[in-house]
JSON list of N, CA and C in Angstrom, two decimals:
[
{"chain": "V", "resi": 3, "resn": "MET", "atom": "N", "xyz": [0.85, -1.17, 0.00]},
{"chain": "V", "resi": 3, "resn": "MET", "atom": "CA", "xyz": [0.00, 0.00, 0.00]},
{"chain": "V", "resi": 3, "resn": "MET", "atom": "C", "xyz": [0.90, 1.23, 0.00]},
{"chain": "V", "resi": 4, "resn": "ARG", "atom": "N", "xyz": [0.48, 2.21, -0.78]},
{"chain": "V", "resi": 4, "resn": "ARG", "atom": "CA", "xyz": [1.19, 3.49, -0.82]},
{"chain": "V", "resi": 4, "resn": "ARG", "atom": "C", "xyz": [0.16, 4.59, -0.59]},
{"chain": "V", "resi": 5, "resn": "ILE", "atom": "N", "xyz": [0.53, 5.55, 0.23]},
{"chain": "V", "resi": 5, "resn": "ILE", "atom": "CA", "xyz": [-0.38, 6.68, 0.44]},
{"chain": "V", "resi": 5, "resn": "ILE", "atom": "C", "xyz": [0.34, 7.97, 0.04]},
{"chain": "V", "resi": 6, "resn": "VAL", "atom": "N", "xyz": [-0.46, 8.91, -0.41]},
{"chain": "V", "resi": 6, "resn": "VAL", "atom": "CA", "xyz": [0.03, 10.24, -0.77]},
{"chain": "V", "resi": 6, "resn": "VAL", "atom": "C", "xyz": [-0.93, 11.23, -0.14]},
{"chain": "V", "resi": 7, "resn": "VAL", "atom": "N", "xyz": [-0.37, 12.24, 0.50]},
{"chain": "V", "resi": 7, "resn": "VAL", "atom": "CA", "xyz": [-1.18, 13.30, 1.08]},
{"chain": "V", "resi": 7, "resn": "VAL", "atom": "C", "xyz": [-0.89, 14.58, 0.31]},
{"chain": "V", "resi": 8, "resn": "ASP", "atom": "N", "xyz": [-1.93, 15.21, -0.20]},
{"chain": "V", "resi": 8, "resn": "ASP", "atom": "CA", "xyz": [-1.78, 16.50, -0.86]},
{"chain": "V", "resi": 8, "resn": "ASP", "atom": "C", "xyz": [-1.62, 17.55, 0.24]},
{"chain": "V", "resi": 9, "resn": "LEU", "atom": "N", "xyz": [-0.37, 17.91, 0.51]},
{"chain": "V", "resi": 9, "resn": "LEU", "atom": "CA", "xyz": [-0.09, 18.83, 1.61]},
{"chain": "V", "resi": 9, "resn": "LEU", "atom": "C", "xyz": [-0.55, 20.25, 1.31]},
{"chain": "V", "resi": 10, "resn": "ASN", "atom": "N", "xyz": [-0.82, 20.56, 0.06]},
{"chain": "V", "resi": 10, "resn": "ASN", "atom": "CA", "xyz": [-1.40, 21.86, -0.28]},
{"chain": "V", "resi": 10, "resn": "ASN", "atom": "C", "xyz": [-2.88, 21.90, 0.09]},
{"chain": "V", "resi": 11, "resn": "ARG", "atom": "N", "xyz": [-3.52, 20.77, 0.04]},
{"chain": "V", "resi": 11, "resn": "ARG", "atom": "CA", "xyz": [-4.94, 20.67, 0.38]},
{"chain": "V", "resi": 11, "resn": "ARG", "atom": "C", "xyz": [-5.15, 20.47, 1.88]},
{"chain": "V", "resi": 12, "resn": "CYS", "atom": "N", "xyz": [-4.23, 19.78, 2.53]},
{"chain": "V", "resi": 12, "resn": "CYS", "atom": "CA", "xyz": [-4.34, 19.47, 3.97]},
{"chain": "V", "resi": 12, "resn": "CYS", "atom": "C", "xyz": [-4.45, 20.76, 4.78]},
{"chain": "V", "resi": 13, "resn": "GLN", "atom": "N", "xyz": [-5.42, 20.78, 5.68]},
{"chain": "V", "resi": 13, "resn": "GLN", "atom": "CA", "xyz": [-5.65, 21.96, 6.53]},
{"chain": "V", "resi": 13, "resn": "GLN", "atom": "C", "xyz": [-5.27, 21.71, 7.99]},
{"chain": "V", "resi": 14, "resn": "GLY", "atom": "N", "xyz": [-4.70, 20.55, 8.29]},
{"chain": "V", "resi": 14, "resn": "GLY", "atom": "CA", "xyz": [-4.25, 20.26, 9.65]},
{"chain": "V", "resi": 14, "resn": "GLY", "atom": "C", "xyz": [-5.36, 19.93, 10.63]},
{"chain": "V", "resi": 15, "resn": "TYR", "atom": "N", "xyz": [-6.48, 19.41, 10.15]},
{"chain": "V", "resi": 15, "resn": "TYR", "atom": "CA", "xyz": [-7.56, 19.01, 11.06]},
{"chain": "V", "resi": 15, "resn": "TYR", "atom": "C", "xyz": [-7.16, 17.82, 11.93]},
{"chain": "V", "resi": 16, "resn": "ALA", "atom": "N", "xyz": [-6.21, 17.02, 11.46]},
{"chain": "V", "resi": 16, "resn": "ALA", "atom": "CA", "xyz": [-5.60, 15.91, 12.21]},
{"chain": "V", "resi": 16, "resn": "ALA", "atom": "C", "xyz": [-6.54, 14.73, 12.48]},
{"chain": "V", "resi": 17, "resn": "GLN", "atom": "N", "xyz": [-7.60, 14.60, 11.73]},
{"chain": "V", "resi": 17, "resn": "GLN", "atom": "CA", "xyz": [-8.46, 13.43, 11.89]},
{"chain": "V", "resi": 17, "resn": "GLN", "atom": "C", "xyz": [-7.68, 12.15, 11.58]},
{"chain": "V", "resi": 18, "resn": "CYS", "atom": "N", "xyz": [-6.78, 12.23, 10.61]},
{"chain": "V", "resi": 18, "resn": "CYS", "atom": "CA", "xyz": [-5.96, 11.07, 10.25]},
{"chain": "V", "resi": 18, "resn": "CYS", "atom": "C", "xyz": [-5.04, 10.66, 11.39]},
{"chain": "V", "resi": 19, "resn": "VAL", "atom": "N", "xyz": [-4.52, 11.64, 12.11]},
{"chain": "V", "resi": 19, "resn": "VAL", "atom": "CA", "xyz": [-3.63, 11.36, 13.23]},
{"chain": "V", "resi": 19, "resn": "VAL", "atom": "C", "xyz": [-4.37, 10.60, 14.32]},
{"chain": "V", "resi": 20, "resn": "PHE", "atom": "N", "xyz": [-5.60, 10.99, 14.60]},
{"chain": "V", "resi": 20, "resn": "PHE", "atom": "CA", "xyz": [-6.39, 10.32, 15.62]},
{"chain": "V", "resi": 20, "resn": "PHE", "atom": "C", "xyz": [-6.71, 8.88, 15.23]},
{"chain": "V", "resi": 21, "resn": "LEU", "atom": "N", "xyz": [-6.94, 8.65, 13.95]},
{"chain": "V", "resi": 21, "resn": "LEU", "atom": "CA", "xyz": [-7.37, 7.32, 13.49]},
{"chain": "V", "resi": 21, "resn": "LEU", "atom": "C", "xyz": [-6.21, 6.39, 13.13]},
{"chain": "V", "resi": 22, "resn": "ALA", "atom": "N", "xyz": [-5.06, 6.94, 12.77]},
{"chain": "V", "resi": 22, "resn": "ALA", "atom": "CA", "xyz": [-3.92, 6.10, 12.38]},
{"chain": "V", "resi": 22, "resn": "ALA", "atom": "C", "xyz": [-2.62, 6.77, 12.83]},
{"chain": "V", "resi": 23, "resn": "HIS", "atom": "N", "xyz": [-2.45, 6.89, 14.13]},
{"chain": "V", "resi": 23, "resn": "HIS", "atom": "CA", "xyz": [-1.29, 7.62, 14.66]},
{"chain": "V", "resi": 23, "resn": "HIS", "atom": "C", "xyz": [0.04, 6.93, 14.38]},
{"chain": "V", "resi": 24, "resn": "GLU", "atom": "N", "xyz": [0.02, 5.66, 13.98]},
{"chain": "V", "resi": 24, "resn": "GLU", "atom": "CA", "xyz": [1.25, 4.98, 13.61]},
{"chain": "V", "resi": 24, "resn": "GLU", "atom": "C", "xyz": [1.75, 5.44, 12.23]},
{"chain": "V", "resi": 25, "resn": "VAL", "atom": "N", "xyz": [0.85, 5.99, 11.44]},
{"chain": "V", "resi": 25, "resn": "VAL", "atom": "CA", "xyz": [1.17, 6.37, 10.06]},
{"chain": "V", "resi": 25, "resn": "VAL", "atom": "C", "xyz": [1.25, 7.89, 9.90]},
{"chain": "V", "resi": 26, "resn": "PHE", "atom": "N", "xyz": [0.34, 8.62, 10.54]},
{"chain": "V", "resi": 26, "resn": "PHE", "atom": "CA", "xyz": [0.26, 10.08, 10.40]},
{"chain": "V", "resi": 26, "resn": "PHE", "atom": "C", "xyz": [0.67, 10.75, 11.71]},
{"chain": "V", "resi": 27, "resn": "ARG", "atom": "N", "xyz": [1.43, 11.85, 11.61]},
{"chain": "V", "resi": 27, "resn": "ARG", "atom": "CA", "xyz": [1.87, 12.61, 12.78]},
{"chain": "V", "resi": 27, "resn": "ARG", "atom": "C", "xyz": [1.83, 14.10, 12.49]},
{"chain": "V", "resi": 28, "resn": "LEU", "atom": "N", "xyz": [1.56, 14.87, 13.51]},
{"chain": "V", "resi": 28, "resn": "LEU", "atom": "CA", "xyz": [1.67, 16.32, 13.39]},
{"chain": "V", "resi": 28, "resn": "LEU", "atom": "C", "xyz": [2.99, 16.75, 13.98]},
{"chain": "V", "resi": 29, "resn": "SER", "atom": "N", "xyz": [3.73, 17.53, 13.23]},
{"chain": "V", "resi": 29, "resn": "SER", "atom": "CA", "xyz": [4.99, 18.10, 13.70]},
{"chain": "V", "resi": 29, "resn": "SER", "atom": "C", "xyz": [4.79, 19.60, 13.84]},
{"chain": "V", "resi": 30, "resn": "GLY", "atom": "N", "xyz": [5.14, 20.13, 14.97]},
{"chain": "V", "resi": 30, "resn": "GLY", "atom": "CA", "xyz": [4.91, 21.55, 15.17]},
{"chain": "V", "resi": 30, "resn": "GLY", "atom": "C", "xyz": [3.43, 21.82, 15.34]},
{"chain": "V", "resi": 31, "resn": "ASP", "atom": "N", "xyz": [2.99, 22.96, 14.88]},
{"chain": "V", "resi": 31, "resn": "ASP", "atom": "CA", "xyz": [1.59, 23.33, 15.05]},
{"chain": "V", "resi": 31, "resn": "ASP", "atom": "C", "xyz": [0.67, 22.61, 14.08]},
{"chain": "V", "resi": 32, "resn": "GLU", "atom": "N", "xyz": [1.00, 22.63, 12.79]},
{"chain": "V", "resi": 32, "resn": "GLU", "atom": "CA", "xyz": [0.07, 22.06, 11.81]},
{"chain": "V", "resi": 32, "resn": "GLU", "atom": "C", "xyz": [0.76, 21.32, 10.67]},
{"chain": "V", "resi": 33, "resn": "THR", "atom": "N", "xyz": [2.02, 20.92, 10.82]},
{"chain": "V", "resi": 33, "resn": "THR", "atom": "CA", "xyz": [2.73, 20.26, 9.74]},
{"chain": "V", "resi": 33, "resn": "THR", "atom": "C", "xyz": [2.52, 18.75, 9.83]},
{"chain": "V", "resi": 34, "resn": "LEU", "atom": "N", "xyz": [1.91, 18.17, 8.82]},
{"chain": "V", "resi": 34, "resn": "LEU", "atom": "CA", "xyz": [1.64, 16.75, 8.80]},
{"chain": "V", "resi": 34, "resn": "LEU", "atom": "C", "xyz": [2.82, 16.00, 8.19]},
{"chain": "V", "resi": 35, "resn": "THR", "atom": "N", "xyz": [3.25, 14.95, 8.86]},
{"chain": "V", "resi": 35, "resn": "THR", "atom": "CA", "xyz": [4.22, 14.03, 8.29]},
{"chain": "V", "resi": 35, "resn": "THR", "atom": "C", "xyz": [3.56, 12.66, 8.29]},
{"chain": "V", "resi": 36, "resn": "TYR", "atom": "N", "xyz": [4.01, 11.78, 7.40]},
{"chain": "V", "resi": 36, "resn": "TYR", "atom": "CA", "xyz": [3.37, 10.47, 7.29]},
{"chain": "V", "resi": 36, "resn": "TYR", "atom": "C", "xyz": [4.33, 9.47, 6.69]},
{"chain": "V", "resi": 37, "resn": "GLU", "atom": "N", "xyz": [4.02, 8.20, 6.92]},
{"chain": "V", "resi": 37, "resn": "GLU", "atom": "CA", "xyz": [4.77, 7.07, 6.35]},
{"chain": "V", "resi": 37, "resn": "GLU", "atom": "C", "xyz": [4.12, 6.75, 5.00]},
{"chain": "V", "resi": 38, "resn": "PRO", "atom": "N", "xyz": [4.81, 6.97, 3.87]},
{"chain": "V", "resi": 38, "resn": "PRO", "atom": "CA", "xyz": [4.18, 6.77, 2.57]},
{"chain": "V", "resi": 38, "resn": "PRO", "atom": "C", "xyz": [3.91, 5.30, 2.21]},
{"chain": "V", "resi": 39, "resn": "ASN", "atom": "N", "xyz": [4.61, 4.37, 2.85]},
{"chain": "V", "resi": 39, "resn": "ASN", "atom": "CA", "xyz": [4.40, 2.94, 2.57]},
{"chain": "V", "resi": 39, "resn": "ASN", "atom": "C", "xyz": [4.19, 2.17, 3.86]},
{"chain": "V", "resi": 40, "resn": "PRO", "atom": "N", "xyz": [3.03, 2.36, 4.50]},
{"chain": "V", "resi": 40, "resn": "PRO", "atom": "CA", "xyz": [2.77, 1.64, 5.75]},
{"chain": "V", "resi": 40, "resn": "PRO", "atom": "C", "xyz": [2.54, 0.16, 5.51]},
{"chain": "V", "resi": 41, "resn": "ASP", "atom": "N", "xyz": [2.70, -0.63, 6.57]},
{"chain": "V", "resi": 41, "resn": "ASP", "atom": "CA", "xyz": [2.43, -2.06, 6.49]},
{"chain": "V", "resi": 41, "resn": "ASP", "atom": "C", "xyz": [0.97, -2.31, 6.17]},
{"chain": "V", "resi": 42, "resn": "ASP", "atom": "N", "xyz": [0.70, -3.44, 5.53]},
{"chain": "V", "resi": 42, "resn": "ASP", "atom": "CA", "xyz": [-0.69, -3.78, 5.20]},
{"chain": "V", "resi": 42, "resn": "ASP", "atom": "C", "xyz": [-1.56, -3.96, 6.43]},
{"chain": "V", "resi": 43, "resn": "GLU", "atom": "N", "xyz": [-0.96, -4.24, 7.57]},
{"chain": "V", "resi": 43, "resn": "GLU", "atom": "CA", "xyz": [-1.75, -4.38, 8.80]},
{"chain": "V", "resi": 43, "resn": "GLU", "atom": "C", "xyz": [-2.38, -3.05, 9.21]},
{"chain": "V", "resi": 44, "resn": "GLN", "atom": "N", "xyz": [-1.90, -1.95, 8.65]},
{"chain": "V", "resi": 44, "resn": "GLN", "atom": "CA", "xyz": [-2.45, -0.62, 8.92]},
{"chain": "V", "resi": 44, "resn": "GLN", "atom": "C", "xyz": [-3.55, -0.23, 7.92]},
{"chain": "V", "resi": 45, "resn": "ARG", "atom": "N", "xyz": [-3.83, -1.10, 6.97]},
{"chain": "V", "resi": 45, "resn": "ARG", "atom": "CA", "xyz": [-4.75, -0.75, 5.87]},
{"chain": "V", "resi": 45, "resn": "ARG", "atom": "C", "xyz": [-6.10, -0.21, 6.34]},
{"chain": "V", "resi": 46, "resn": "LEU", "atom": "N", "xyz": [-6.76, -0.90, 7.24]},
{"chain": "V", "resi": 46, "resn": "LEU", "atom": "CA", "xyz": [-8.09, -0.46, 7.68]},
{"chain": "V", "resi": 46, "resn": "LEU", "atom": "C", "xyz": [-8.02, 0.90, 8.36]},
{"chain": "V", "resi": 47, "resn": "ARG", "atom": "N", "xyz": [-7.02, 1.10, 9.20]},
{"chain": "V", "resi": 47, "resn": "ARG", "atom": "CA", "xyz": [-6.87, 2.40, 9.88]},
{"chain": "V", "resi": 47, "resn": "ARG", "atom": "C", "xyz": [-6.60, 3.52, 8.87]},
{"chain": "V", "resi": 48, "resn": "VAL", "atom": "N", "xyz": [-5.76, 3.24, 7.88]},
{"chain": "V", "resi": 48, "resn": "VAL", "atom": "CA", "xyz": [-5.45, 4.25, 6.87]},
{"chain": "V", "resi": 48, "resn": "VAL", "atom": "C", "xyz": [-6.69, 4.55, 6.02]},
{"chain": "V", "resi": 49, "resn": "GLN", "atom": "N", "xyz": [-7.46, 3.54, 5.68]},
{"chain": "V", "resi": 49, "resn": "GLN", "atom": "CA", "xyz": [-8.69, 3.76, 4.91]},
{"chain": "V", "resi": 49, "resn": "GLN", "atom": "C", "xyz": [-9.68, 4.61, 5.70]},
{"chain": "V", "resi": 50, "resn": "ARG", "atom": "N", "xyz": [-9.80, 4.34, 6.99]},
{"chain": "V", "resi": 50, "resn": "ARG", "atom": "CA", "xyz": [-10.69, 5.15, 7.83]},
{"chain": "V", "resi": 50, "resn": "ARG", "atom": "C", "xyz": [-10.18, 6.58, 7.94]},
{"chain": "V", "resi": 51, "resn": "ALA", "atom": "N", "xyz": [-8.86, 6.74, 8.06]},
{"chain": "V", "resi": 51, "resn": "ALA", "atom": "CA", "xyz": [-8.29, 8.08, 8.14]},
{"chain": "V", "resi": 51, "resn": "ALA", "atom": "C", "xyz": [-8.54, 8.86, 6.85]},
{"chain": "V", "resi": 52, "resn": "ALA", "atom": "N", "xyz": [-8.37, 8.20, 5.71]},
{"chain": "V", "resi": 52, "resn": "ALA", "atom": "CA", "xyz": [-8.62, 8.86, 4.42]},
{"chain": "V", "resi": 52, "resn": "ALA", "atom": "C", "xyz": [-10.08, 9.26, 4.29]},
{"chain": "V", "resi": 53, "resn": "ALA", "atom": "N", "xyz": [-10.98, 8.39, 4.72]},
{"chain": "V", "resi": 53, "resn": "ALA", "atom": "CA", "xyz": [-12.41, 8.69, 4.64]},
{"chain": "V", "resi": 53, "resn": "ALA", "atom": "C", "xyz": [-12.80, 9.83, 5.58]},
{"chain": "V", "resi": 54, "resn": "ALA", "atom": "N", "xyz": [-12.09, 9.96, 6.70]},
{"chain": "V", "resi": 54, "resn": "ALA", "atom": "CA", "xyz": [-12.43, 10.98, 7.69]},
{"chain": "V", "resi": 54, "resn": "ALA", "atom": "C", "xyz": [-11.84, 12.35, 7.36]},
{"chain": "V", "resi": 55, "resn": "CYS", "atom": "N", "xyz": [-10.93, 12.42, 6.42]},
{"chain": "V", "resi": 55, "resn": "CYS", "atom": "CA", "xyz": [-10.29, 13.70, 6.08]},
{"chain": "V", "resi": 55, "resn": "CYS", "atom": "C", "xyz": [-11.34, 14.66, 5.52]},
{"chain": "V", "resi": 56, "resn": "PRO", "atom": "N", "xyz": [-11.56, 15.80, 6.18]},
{"chain": "V", "resi": 56, "resn": "PRO", "atom": "CA", "xyz": [-12.59, 16.74, 5.73]},
{"chain": "V", "resi": 56, "resn": "PRO", "atom": "C", "xyz": [-12.33, 17.33, 4.35]},
{"chain": "V", "resi": 57, "resn": "VAL", "atom": "N", "xyz": [-11.07, 17.37, 3.92]},
{"chain": "V", "resi": 57, "resn": "VAL", "atom": "CA", "xyz": [-10.75, 17.96, 2.62]},
{"chain": "V", "resi": 57, "resn": "VAL", "atom": "C", "xyz": [-10.29, 16.92, 1.61]},
{"chain": "V", "resi": 58, "resn": "GLN", "atom": "N", "xyz": [-10.41, 15.63, 1.97]},
{"chain": "V", "resi": 58, "resn": "GLN", "atom": "CA", "xyz": [-10.06, 14.51, 1.09]},
{"chain": "V", "resi": 58, "resn": "GLN", "atom": "C", "xyz": [-8.65, 14.66, 0.51]},
{"chain": "V", "resi": 59, "resn": "ALA", "atom": "N", "xyz": [-7.68, 14.91, 1.40]},
{"chain": "V", "resi": 59, "resn": "ALA", "atom": "CA", "xyz": [-6.30, 15.12, 0.98]},
{"chain": "V", "resi": 59, "resn": "ALA", "atom": "C", "xyz": [-5.48, 13.83, 0.90]},
{"chain": "V", "resi": 60, "resn": "ILE", "atom": "N", "xyz": [-6.04, 12.70, 1.35]},
{"chain": "V", "resi": 60, "resn": "ILE", "atom": "CA", "xyz": [-5.30, 11.45, 1.41]},
{"chain": "V", "resi": 60, "resn": "ILE", "atom": "C", "xyz": [-5.74, 10.52, 0.28]},
{"chain": "V", "resi": 61, "resn": "VAL", "atom": "N", "xyz": [-4.75, 10.03, -0.49]},
{"chain": "V", "resi": 61, "resn": "VAL", "atom": "CA", "xyz": [-5.02, 9.09, -1.57]},
{"chain": "V", "resi": 61, "resn": "VAL", "atom": "C", "xyz": [-4.29, 7.79, -1.25]},
{"chain": "V", "resi": 62, "resn": "ILE", "atom": "N", "xyz": [-5.01, 6.67, -1.36]},
{"chain": "V", "resi": 62, "resn": "ILE", "atom": "CA", "xyz": [-4.43, 5.35, -1.12]},
{"chain": "V", "resi": 62, "resn": "ILE", "atom": "C", "xyz": [-4.29, 4.65, -2.45]},
{"chain": "V", "resi": 63, "resn": "ASP", "atom": "N", "xyz": [-3.10, 4.10, -2.69]},
{"chain": "V", "resi": 63, "resn": "ASP", "atom": "CA", "xyz": [-2.82, 3.42, -3.95]},
{"chain": "V", "resi": 63, "resn": "ASP", "atom": "C", "xyz": [-2.27, 2.04, -3.63]},
{"chain": "V", "resi": 64, "resn": "ARG", "atom": "N", "xyz": [-2.68, 1.05, -4.38]},
{"chain": "V", "resi": 64, "resn": "ARG", "atom": "CA", "xyz": [-2.11, -0.29, -4.24]},
{"chain": "V", "resi": 64, "resn": "ARG", "atom": "C", "xyz": [-0.81, -0.35, -5.01]},
{"chain": "V", "resi": 65, "resn": "LEU", "atom": "N", "xyz": [0.16, -1.02, -4.44]},
{"chain": "V", "resi": 65, "resn": "LEU", "atom": "CA", "xyz": [1.41, -1.23, -5.14]},
{"chain": "V", "resi": 65, "resn": "LEU", "atom": "C", "xyz": [1.24, -2.39, -6.11]},
{"chain": "V", "resi": 66, "resn": "GLU", "atom": "N", "xyz": [1.94, -2.34, -7.23]},
{"chain": "V", "resi": 66, "resn": "GLU", "atom": "CA", "xyz": [1.87, -3.43, -8.21]},
{"chain": "V", "resi": 66, "resn": "GLU", "atom": "C", "xyz": [2.29, -4.74, -7.55]},
{"chain": "V", "resi": 67, "resn": "GLY", "atom": "N", "xyz": [1.53, -5.78, -7.81]},
{"chain": "V", "resi": 67, "resn": "GLY", "atom": "CA", "xyz": [1.85, -7.09, -7.25]},
{"chain": "V", "resi": 67, "resn": "GLY", "atom": "C", "xyz": [1.21, -7.34, -5.91]},
{"chain": "V", "resi": 68, "resn": "ALA", "atom": "N", "xyz": [0.77, -6.30, -5.24]},
{"chain": "V", "resi": 68, "resn": "ALA", "atom": "CA", "xyz": [0.12, -6.48, -3.94]},
{"chain": "V", "resi": 68, "resn": "ALA", "atom": "C", "xyz": [-1.29, -7.00, -4.15]},
{"chain": "V", "resi": 69, "resn": "GLU", "atom": "N", "xyz": [-1.75, -7.75, -3.21]},
{"chain": "V", "resi": 69, "resn": "GLU", "atom": "CA", "xyz": [-3.12, -8.27, -3.22]},
{"chain": "V", "resi": 69, "resn": "GLU", "atom": "C", "xyz": [-3.35, -9.29, -4.35]},
{"chain": "V", "resi": 70, "resn": "ARG", "atom": "N", "xyz": [-2.32, -9.79, -4.98]},
{"chain": "V", "resi": 70, "resn": "ARG", "atom": "CA", "xyz": [-2.51, -10.80, -6.01]},
{"chain": "V", "resi": 70, "resn": "ARG", "atom": "C", "xyz": [-2.58, -12.17, -5.37]},
{"chain": "V", "resi": 71, "resn": "SER", "atom": "N", "xyz": [-3.51, -12.95, -5.81]},
{"chain": "V", "resi": 71, "resn": "SER", "atom": "CA", "xyz": [-3.59, -14.32, -5.31]},
{"chain": "V", "resi": 71, "resn": "SER", "atom": "C", "xyz": [-3.23, -15.28, -6.43]},
{"chain": "V", "resi": 72, "resn": "VAL", "atom": "N", "xyz": [-2.55, -16.32, -6.08]},
{"chain": "V", "resi": 72, "resn": "VAL", "atom": "CA", "xyz": [-2.13, -17.31, -7.05]},
{"chain": "V", "resi": 72, "resn": "VAL", "atom": "C", "xyz": [-3.09, -18.49, -6.96]},
{"chain": "V", "resi": 73, "resn": "THR", "atom": "N", "xyz": [-3.70, -18.82, -8.08]},
{"chain": "V", "resi": 73, "resn": "THR", "atom": "CA", "xyz": [-4.63, -19.95, -8.13]},
{"chain": "V", "resi": 73, "resn": "THR", "atom": "C", "xyz": [-3.92, -21.15, -8.72]},
{"chain": "V", "resi": 74, "resn": "PRO", "atom": "N", "xyz": [-3.92, -22.29, -8.01]},
{"chain": "V", "resi": 74, "resn": "PRO", "atom": "CA", "xyz": [-3.24, -23.49, -8.54]},
{"chain": "V", "resi": 74, "resn": "PRO", "atom": "C", "xyz": [-3.91, -24.05, -9.75]}
]
């Protein structure tokens, strides 16, 4: 999983920080920092954080090859 935050759109509401504090952090007063490639175990939290963003600044992208299942 790869996430991208449009920092020009982000207004520092920090809903993402509350929902996925392992991935999103506030530095200083309103500067958001984040882990662009969090573990898949964080997927649900990151999806909830993206959905909760009031300005929809968080985009979640699947990495190539991820989520592929091999059928025998």
